[in-house]
PDB file of C-alpha atoms in Angstrom:
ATOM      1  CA  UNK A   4       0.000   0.000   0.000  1.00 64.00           C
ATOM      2  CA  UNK A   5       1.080   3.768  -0.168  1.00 70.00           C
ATOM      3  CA  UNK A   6       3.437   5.282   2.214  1.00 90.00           C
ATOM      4  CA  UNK A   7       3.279   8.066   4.122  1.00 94.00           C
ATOM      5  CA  UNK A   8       6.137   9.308   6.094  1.00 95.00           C
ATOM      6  CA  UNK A   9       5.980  11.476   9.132  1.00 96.00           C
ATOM      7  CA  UNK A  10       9.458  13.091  10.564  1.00 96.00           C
ATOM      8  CA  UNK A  11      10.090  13.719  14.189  1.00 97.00           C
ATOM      9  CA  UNK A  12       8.677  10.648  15.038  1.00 95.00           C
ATOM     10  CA  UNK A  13       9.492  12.617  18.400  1.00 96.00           C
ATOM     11  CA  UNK A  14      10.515  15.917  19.343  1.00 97.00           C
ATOM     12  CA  UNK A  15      11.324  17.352  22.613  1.00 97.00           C
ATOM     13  CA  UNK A  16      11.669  21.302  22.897  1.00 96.00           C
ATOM     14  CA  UNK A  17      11.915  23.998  24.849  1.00 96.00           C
ATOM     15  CA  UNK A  18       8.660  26.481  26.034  1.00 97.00           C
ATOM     16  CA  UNK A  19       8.860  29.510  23.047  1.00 96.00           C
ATOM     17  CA  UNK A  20      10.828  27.943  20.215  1.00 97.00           C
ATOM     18  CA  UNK A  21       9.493  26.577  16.835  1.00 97.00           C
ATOM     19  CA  UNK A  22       8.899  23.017  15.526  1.00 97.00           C
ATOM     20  CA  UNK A  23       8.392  21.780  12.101  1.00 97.00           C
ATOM     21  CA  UNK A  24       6.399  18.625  11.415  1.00 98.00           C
ATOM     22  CA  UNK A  25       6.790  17.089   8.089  1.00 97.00           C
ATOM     23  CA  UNK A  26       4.158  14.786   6.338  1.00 96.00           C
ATOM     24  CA  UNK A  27       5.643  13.035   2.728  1.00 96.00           C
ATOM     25  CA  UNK A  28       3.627  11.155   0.936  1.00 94.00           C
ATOM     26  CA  UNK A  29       6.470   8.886  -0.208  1.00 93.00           C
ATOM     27  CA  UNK A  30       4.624   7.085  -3.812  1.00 90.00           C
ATOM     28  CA  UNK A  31       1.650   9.035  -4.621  1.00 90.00           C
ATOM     29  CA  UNK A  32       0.881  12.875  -5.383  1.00 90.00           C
ATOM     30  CA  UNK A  33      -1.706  14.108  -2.431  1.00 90.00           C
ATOM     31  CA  UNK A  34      -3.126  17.414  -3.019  1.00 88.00           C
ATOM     32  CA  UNK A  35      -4.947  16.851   0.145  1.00 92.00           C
ATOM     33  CA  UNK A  36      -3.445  16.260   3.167  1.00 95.00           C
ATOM     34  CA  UNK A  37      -4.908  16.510   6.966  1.00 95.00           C
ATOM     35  CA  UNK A  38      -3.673  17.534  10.082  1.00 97.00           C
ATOM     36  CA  UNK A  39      -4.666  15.802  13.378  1.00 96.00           C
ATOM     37  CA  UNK A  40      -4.439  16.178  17.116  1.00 96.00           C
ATOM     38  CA  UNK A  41      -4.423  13.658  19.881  1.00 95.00           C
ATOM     39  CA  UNK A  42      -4.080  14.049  23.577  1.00 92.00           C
ATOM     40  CA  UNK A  43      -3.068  10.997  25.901  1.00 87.00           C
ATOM     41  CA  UNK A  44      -6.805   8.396  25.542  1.00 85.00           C
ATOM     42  CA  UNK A  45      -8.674  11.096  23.389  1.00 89.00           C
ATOM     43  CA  UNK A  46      -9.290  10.089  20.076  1.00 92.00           C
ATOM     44  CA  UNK A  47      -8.412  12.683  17.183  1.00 93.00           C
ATOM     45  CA  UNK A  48      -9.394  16.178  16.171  1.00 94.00           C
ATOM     46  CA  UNK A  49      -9.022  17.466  12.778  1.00 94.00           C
ATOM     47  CA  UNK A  50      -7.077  20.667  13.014  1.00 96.00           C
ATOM     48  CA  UNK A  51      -6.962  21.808   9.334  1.00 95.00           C
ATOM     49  CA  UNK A  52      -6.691  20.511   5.912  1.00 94.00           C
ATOM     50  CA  UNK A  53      -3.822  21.318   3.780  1.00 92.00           C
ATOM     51  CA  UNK A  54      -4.211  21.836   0.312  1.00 89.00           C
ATOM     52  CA  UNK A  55      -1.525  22.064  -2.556  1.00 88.00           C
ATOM     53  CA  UNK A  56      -0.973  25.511  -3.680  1.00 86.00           C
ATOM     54  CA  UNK A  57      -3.248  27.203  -1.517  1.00 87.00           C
ATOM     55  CA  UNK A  58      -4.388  28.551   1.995  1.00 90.00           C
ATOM     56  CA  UNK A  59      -4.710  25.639   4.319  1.00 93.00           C
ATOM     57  CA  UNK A  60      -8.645  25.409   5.493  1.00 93.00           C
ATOM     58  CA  UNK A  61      -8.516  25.295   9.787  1.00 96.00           C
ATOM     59  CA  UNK A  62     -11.196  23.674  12.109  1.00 94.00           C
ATOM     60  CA  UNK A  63     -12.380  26.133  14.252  1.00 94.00           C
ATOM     61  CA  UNK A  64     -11.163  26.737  17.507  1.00 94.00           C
ATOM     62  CA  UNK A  65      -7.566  26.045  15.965  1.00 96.00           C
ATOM     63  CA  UNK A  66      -5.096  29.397  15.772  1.00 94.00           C
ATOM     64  CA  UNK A  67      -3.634  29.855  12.102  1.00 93.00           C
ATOM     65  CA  UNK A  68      -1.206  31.778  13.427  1.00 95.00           C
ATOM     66  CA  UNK A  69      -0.098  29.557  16.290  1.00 96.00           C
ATOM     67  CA  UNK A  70      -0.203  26.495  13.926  1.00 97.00           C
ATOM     68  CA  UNK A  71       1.670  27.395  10.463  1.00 96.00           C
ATOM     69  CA  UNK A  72       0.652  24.668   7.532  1.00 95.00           C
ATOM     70  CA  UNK A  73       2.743  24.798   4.331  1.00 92.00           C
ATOM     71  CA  UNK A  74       1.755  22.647   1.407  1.00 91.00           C
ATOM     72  CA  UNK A  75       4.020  23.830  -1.344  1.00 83.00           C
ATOM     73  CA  UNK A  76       4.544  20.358  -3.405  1.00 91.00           C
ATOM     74  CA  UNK A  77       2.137  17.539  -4.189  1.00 91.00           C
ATOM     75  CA  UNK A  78       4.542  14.925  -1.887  1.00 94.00           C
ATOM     76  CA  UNK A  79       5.160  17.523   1.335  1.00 95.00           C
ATOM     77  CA  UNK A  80       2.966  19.402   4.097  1.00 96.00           C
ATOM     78  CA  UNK A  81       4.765  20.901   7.212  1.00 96.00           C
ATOM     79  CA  UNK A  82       2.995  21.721  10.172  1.00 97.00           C
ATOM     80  CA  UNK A  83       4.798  24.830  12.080  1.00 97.00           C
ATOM     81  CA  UNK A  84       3.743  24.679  15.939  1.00 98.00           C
ATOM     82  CA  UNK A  85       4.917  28.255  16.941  1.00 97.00           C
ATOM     83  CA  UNK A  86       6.184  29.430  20.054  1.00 96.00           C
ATOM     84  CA  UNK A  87       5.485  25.933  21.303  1.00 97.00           C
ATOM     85  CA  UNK A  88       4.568  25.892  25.289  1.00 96.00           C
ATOM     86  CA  UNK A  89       3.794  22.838  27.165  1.00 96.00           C
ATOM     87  CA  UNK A  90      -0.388  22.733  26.750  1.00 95.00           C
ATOM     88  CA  UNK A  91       0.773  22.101  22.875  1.00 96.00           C
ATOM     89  CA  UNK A  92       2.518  18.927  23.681  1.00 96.00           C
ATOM     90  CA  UNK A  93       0.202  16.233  22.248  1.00 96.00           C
ATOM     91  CA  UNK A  94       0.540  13.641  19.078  1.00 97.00           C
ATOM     92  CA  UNK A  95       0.074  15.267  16.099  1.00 97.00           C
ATOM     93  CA  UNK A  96      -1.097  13.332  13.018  1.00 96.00           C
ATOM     94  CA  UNK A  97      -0.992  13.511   9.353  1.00 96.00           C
ATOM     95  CA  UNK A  98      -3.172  11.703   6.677  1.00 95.00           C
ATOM     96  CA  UNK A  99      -3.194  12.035   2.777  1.00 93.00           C
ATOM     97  CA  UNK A 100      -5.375  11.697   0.013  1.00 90.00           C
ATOM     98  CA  UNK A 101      -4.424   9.781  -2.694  1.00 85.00           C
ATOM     99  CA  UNK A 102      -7.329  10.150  -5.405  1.00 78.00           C
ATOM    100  CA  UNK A 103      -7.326   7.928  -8.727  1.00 70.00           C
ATOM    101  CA  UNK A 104      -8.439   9.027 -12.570  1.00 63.00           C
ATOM    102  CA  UNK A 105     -12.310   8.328 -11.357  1.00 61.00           C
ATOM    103  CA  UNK A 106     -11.517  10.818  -8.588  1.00 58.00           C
ATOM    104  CA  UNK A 107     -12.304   8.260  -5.617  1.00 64.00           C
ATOM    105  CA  UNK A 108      -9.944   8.749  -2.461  1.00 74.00           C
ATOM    106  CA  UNK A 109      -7.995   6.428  -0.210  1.00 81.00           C
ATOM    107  CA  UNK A 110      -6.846   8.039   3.070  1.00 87.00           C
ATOM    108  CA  UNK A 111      -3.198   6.846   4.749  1.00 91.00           C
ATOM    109  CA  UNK A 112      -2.221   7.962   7.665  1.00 93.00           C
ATOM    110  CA  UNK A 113       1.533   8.943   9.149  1.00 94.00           C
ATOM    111  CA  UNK A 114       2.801   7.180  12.243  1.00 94.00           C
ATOM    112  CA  UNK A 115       2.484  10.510  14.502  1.00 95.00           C
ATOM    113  CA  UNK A 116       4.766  13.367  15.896  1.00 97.00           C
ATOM    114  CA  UNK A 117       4.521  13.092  19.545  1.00 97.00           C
ATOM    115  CA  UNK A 118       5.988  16.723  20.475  1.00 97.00           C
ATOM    116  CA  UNK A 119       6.563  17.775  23.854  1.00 97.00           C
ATOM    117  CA  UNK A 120       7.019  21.388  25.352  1.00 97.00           C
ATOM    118  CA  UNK A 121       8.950  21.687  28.152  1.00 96.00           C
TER     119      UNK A 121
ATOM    120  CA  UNK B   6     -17.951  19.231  13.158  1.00 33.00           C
ATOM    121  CA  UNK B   7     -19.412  16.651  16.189  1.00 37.00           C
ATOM    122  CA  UNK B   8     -17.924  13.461  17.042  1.00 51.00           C
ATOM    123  CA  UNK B   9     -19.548  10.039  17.058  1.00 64.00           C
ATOM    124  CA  UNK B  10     -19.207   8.326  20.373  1.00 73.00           C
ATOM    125  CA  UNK B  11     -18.154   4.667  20.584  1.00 78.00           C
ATOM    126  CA  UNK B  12     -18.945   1.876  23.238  1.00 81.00           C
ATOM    127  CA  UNK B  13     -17.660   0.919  25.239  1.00 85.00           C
ATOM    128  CA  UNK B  14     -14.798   2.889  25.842  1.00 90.00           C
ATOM    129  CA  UNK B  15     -12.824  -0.360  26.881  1.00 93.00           C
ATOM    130  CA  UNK B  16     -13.120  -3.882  26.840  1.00 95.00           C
ATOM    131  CA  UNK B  17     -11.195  -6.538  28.171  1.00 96.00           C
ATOM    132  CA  UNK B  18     -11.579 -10.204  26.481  1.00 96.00           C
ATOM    133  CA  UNK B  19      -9.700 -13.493  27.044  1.00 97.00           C
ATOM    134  CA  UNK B  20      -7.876 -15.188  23.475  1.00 97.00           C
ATOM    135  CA  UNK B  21     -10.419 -16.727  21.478  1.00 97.00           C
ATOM    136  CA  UNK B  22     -13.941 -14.674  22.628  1.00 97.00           C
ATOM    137  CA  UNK B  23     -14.862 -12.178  20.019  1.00 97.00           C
ATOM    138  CA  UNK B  24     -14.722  -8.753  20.757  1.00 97.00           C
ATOM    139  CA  UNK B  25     -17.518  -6.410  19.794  1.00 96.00           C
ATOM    140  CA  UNK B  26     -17.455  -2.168  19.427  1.00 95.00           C
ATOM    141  CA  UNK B  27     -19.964  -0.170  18.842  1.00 95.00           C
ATOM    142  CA  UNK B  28     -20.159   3.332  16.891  1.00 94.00           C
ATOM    143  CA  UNK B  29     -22.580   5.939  16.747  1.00 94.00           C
ATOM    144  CA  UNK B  30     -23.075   9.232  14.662  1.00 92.00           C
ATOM    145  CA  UNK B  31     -24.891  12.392  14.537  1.00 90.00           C
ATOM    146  CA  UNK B  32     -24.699  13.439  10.861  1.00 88.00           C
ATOM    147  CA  UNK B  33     -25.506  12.499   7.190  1.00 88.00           C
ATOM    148  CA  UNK B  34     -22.204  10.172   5.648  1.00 88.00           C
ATOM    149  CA  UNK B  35     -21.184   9.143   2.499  1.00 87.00           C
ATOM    150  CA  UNK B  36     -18.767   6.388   4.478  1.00 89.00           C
ATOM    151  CA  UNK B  37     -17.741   4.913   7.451  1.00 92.00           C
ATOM    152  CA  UNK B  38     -14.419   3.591   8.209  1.00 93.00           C
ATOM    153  CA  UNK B  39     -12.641   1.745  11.139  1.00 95.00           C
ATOM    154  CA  UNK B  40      -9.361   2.393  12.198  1.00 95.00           C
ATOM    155  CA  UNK B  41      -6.677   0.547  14.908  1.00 96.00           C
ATOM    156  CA  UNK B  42      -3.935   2.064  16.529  1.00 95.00           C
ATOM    157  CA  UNK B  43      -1.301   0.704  18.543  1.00 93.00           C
ATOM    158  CA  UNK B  44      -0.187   2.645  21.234  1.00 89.00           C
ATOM    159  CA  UNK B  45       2.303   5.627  20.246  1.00 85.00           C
ATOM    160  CA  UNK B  46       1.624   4.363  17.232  1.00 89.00           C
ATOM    161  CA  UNK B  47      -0.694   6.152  13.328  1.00 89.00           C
ATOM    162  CA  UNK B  48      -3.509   4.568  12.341  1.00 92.00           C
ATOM    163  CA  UNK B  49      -4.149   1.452  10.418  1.00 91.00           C
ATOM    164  CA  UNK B  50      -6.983   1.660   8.097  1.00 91.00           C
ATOM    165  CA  UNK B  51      -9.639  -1.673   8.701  1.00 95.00           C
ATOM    166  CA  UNK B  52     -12.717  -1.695   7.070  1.00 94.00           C
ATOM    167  CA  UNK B  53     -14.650   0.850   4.954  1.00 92.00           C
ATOM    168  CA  UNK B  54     -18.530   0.777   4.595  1.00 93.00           C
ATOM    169  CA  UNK B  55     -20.630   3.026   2.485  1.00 91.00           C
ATOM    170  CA  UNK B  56     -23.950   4.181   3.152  1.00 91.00           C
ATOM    171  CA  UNK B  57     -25.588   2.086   1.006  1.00 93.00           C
ATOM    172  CA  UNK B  58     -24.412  -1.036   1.873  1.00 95.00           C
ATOM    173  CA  UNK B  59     -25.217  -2.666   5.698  1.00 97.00           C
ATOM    174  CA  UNK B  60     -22.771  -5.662   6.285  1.00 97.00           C
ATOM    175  CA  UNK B  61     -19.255  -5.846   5.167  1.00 97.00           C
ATOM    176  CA  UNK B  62     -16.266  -8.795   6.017  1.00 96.00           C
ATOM    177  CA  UNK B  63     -12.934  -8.832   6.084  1.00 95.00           C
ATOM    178  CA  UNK B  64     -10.997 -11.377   8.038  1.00 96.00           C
ATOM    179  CA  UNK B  65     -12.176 -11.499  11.113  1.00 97.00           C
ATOM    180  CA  UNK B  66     -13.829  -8.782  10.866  1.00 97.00           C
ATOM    181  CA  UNK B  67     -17.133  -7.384  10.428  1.00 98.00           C
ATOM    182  CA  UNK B  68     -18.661  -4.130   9.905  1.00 98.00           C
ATOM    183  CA  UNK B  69     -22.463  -3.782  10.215  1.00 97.00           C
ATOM    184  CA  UNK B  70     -23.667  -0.188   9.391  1.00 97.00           C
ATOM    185  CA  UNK B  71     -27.773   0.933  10.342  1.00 96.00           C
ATOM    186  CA  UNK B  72     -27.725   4.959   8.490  1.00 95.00           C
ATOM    187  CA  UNK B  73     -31.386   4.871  10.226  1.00 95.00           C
ATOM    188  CA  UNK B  74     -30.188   4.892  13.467  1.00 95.00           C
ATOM    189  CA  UNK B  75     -26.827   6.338  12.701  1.00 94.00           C
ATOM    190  CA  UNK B  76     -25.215   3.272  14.199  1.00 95.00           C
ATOM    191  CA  UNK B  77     -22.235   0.482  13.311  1.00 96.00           C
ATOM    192  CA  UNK B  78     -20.538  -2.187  14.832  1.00 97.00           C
ATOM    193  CA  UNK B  79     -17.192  -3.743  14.885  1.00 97.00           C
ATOM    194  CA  UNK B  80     -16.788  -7.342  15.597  1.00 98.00           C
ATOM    195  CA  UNK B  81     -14.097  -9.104  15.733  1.00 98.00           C
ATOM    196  CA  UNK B  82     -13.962 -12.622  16.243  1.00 97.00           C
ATOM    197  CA  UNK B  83     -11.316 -15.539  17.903  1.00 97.00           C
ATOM    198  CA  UNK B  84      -9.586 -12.760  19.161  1.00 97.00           C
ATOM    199  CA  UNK B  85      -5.559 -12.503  19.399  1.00 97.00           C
ATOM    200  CA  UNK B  86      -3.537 -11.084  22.148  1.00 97.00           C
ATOM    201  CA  UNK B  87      -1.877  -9.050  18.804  1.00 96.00           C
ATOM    202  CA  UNK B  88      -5.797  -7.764  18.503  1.00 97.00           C
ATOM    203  CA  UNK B  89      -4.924  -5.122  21.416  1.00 97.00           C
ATOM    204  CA  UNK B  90      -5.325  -1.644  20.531  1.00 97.00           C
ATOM    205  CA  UNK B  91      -7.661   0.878  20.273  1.00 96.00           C
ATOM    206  CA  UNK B  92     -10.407   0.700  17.643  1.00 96.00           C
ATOM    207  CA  UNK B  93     -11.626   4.163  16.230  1.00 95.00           C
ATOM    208  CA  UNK B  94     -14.565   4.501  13.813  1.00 95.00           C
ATOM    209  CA  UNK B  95     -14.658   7.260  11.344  1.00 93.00           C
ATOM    210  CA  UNK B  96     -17.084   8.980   9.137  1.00 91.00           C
ATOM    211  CA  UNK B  97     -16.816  10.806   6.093  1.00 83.00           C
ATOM    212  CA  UNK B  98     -19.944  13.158   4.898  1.00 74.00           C
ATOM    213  CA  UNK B  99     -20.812  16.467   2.620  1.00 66.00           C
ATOM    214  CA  UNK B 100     -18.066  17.236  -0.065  1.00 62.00           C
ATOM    215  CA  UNK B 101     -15.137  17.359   1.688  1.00 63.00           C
ATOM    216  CA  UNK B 102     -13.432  13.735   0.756  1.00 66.00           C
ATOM    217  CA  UNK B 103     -10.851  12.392   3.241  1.00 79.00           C
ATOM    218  CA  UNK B 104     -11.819  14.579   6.086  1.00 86.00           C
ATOM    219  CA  UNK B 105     -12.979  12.610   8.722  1.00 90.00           C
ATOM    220  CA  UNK B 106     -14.690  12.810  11.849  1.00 90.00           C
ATOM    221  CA  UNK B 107     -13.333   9.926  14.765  1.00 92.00           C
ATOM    222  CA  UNK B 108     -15.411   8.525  17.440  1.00 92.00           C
ATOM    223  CA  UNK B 109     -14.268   8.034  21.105  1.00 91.00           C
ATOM    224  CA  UNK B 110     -12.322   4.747  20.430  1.00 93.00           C
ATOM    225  CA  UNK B 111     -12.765   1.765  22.139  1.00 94.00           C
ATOM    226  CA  UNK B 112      -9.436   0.413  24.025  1.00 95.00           C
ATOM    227  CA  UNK B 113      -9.327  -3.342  23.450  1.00 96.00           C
ATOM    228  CA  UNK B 114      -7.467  -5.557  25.692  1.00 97.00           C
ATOM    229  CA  UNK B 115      -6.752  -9.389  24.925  1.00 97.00           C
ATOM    230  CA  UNK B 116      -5.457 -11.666  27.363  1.00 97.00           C
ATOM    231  CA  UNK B 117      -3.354 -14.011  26.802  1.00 93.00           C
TER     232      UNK B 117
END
């Protein structure tokens, strides 16, 4: 099946700094790609959906500014957590679409980012 | 967008007894999908089940789905210690493909 590749698996950083989370879809072109969150035994919350060549669309509730999500190729998102502090530690989640000539979908999933703030 | 809640929210099971998870949901779907996930760990997709259809099997596993009472089940059966994990379900509605909306989860436990 198709691959997709999430890197940190882990990342541990300090309260005010930056951290990138990438999301590769590593054999298929995604146009679509989604960003989840996931607290210890809570299931997962869309935060936005990033789209190729354009805005990313957020949930509501979730900061644009605080959460920075680049889609600038058809195999790459990065989620920007900025000026991290601890209540932003969670596991952080990335799925892509991978759509065929009849335009139906498959969704695969990353293994996670667990980020912590110290 | 709401979440579905699932039940129960954990189950505990000896080898060999099947396990059975229930879903529920609160809006219109095109699909609904089932997901595992090992601790720490992404998701693995299960099962999908569209709207029109009410009974789907793969495995050991299968997938009933009742759009009139916005309801589905999981069952697994002769479970496996390896069967540990928790179970999401998933629903996909309106135009936006892919983005999905995740129940509770059940947290499955299989003794050995």
């Amino acid at each position: 099946g198709a691959v997709v590749s999430q890197h940190p698996s882990r990342v541990i950083c300090k309260s005010g700094t930056s951290v990138k989370i990438e999301c590769r879809s590593l054999d298929f072109q995604a146009t679509t790609m989604f960003w989840y969150r996931q607290f210890p035994k809570q299931s997962l919350m869309l935060m936005a959906t990033s789209n190729e060549g354009s805005k990313a669309t957020y949930e509501q509730g979730v900061e644009k500014d605080k959460f920075l999500i680049n889609h600038a190729s058809l195999t790459l998102s990065t989620l920007t957590v900025t000026s991290a502090h601890p209540e932003d530690s969670s596991f952080y989640i990335c799925s892509a679409l991978k759509t065929d000539r009849l335009n139906t979908g498959e969704l695969f999933f990353g293994e996670g980012s667990r980020l912590t703030v110290l | 967008s709401q979440q579905g809640e699932e039940d129960p929210q954990a189950l505990s099971i000896q080898e060999g007894e099947n396990a059975t998870m229930n879903c529920s949901y609160k809006t219109s779907i095109n699909n609904l999908q089932w997901y595992r996930q090992n601790s720490g760990r992404g998701l693995v997709h299960l099962i999908l089940i569209r709207s029109n259809e009410r009974e789907k099997h793969s495995g050991r596993l299968r997938v009933t789905l009742d759009t009139s009472k916005k309801s589905s089940s999981l069952l697994i059966t002769a479970s496996r210690a390896a069967d540990t994990a928790s179970y999401f379900c998933a629903t996909a509605g309106g135009t936006s493909y892919g983005k999905l909306t995740f129940g509770q989860g059940t947290i499955l436990t299989v003794h050995p």
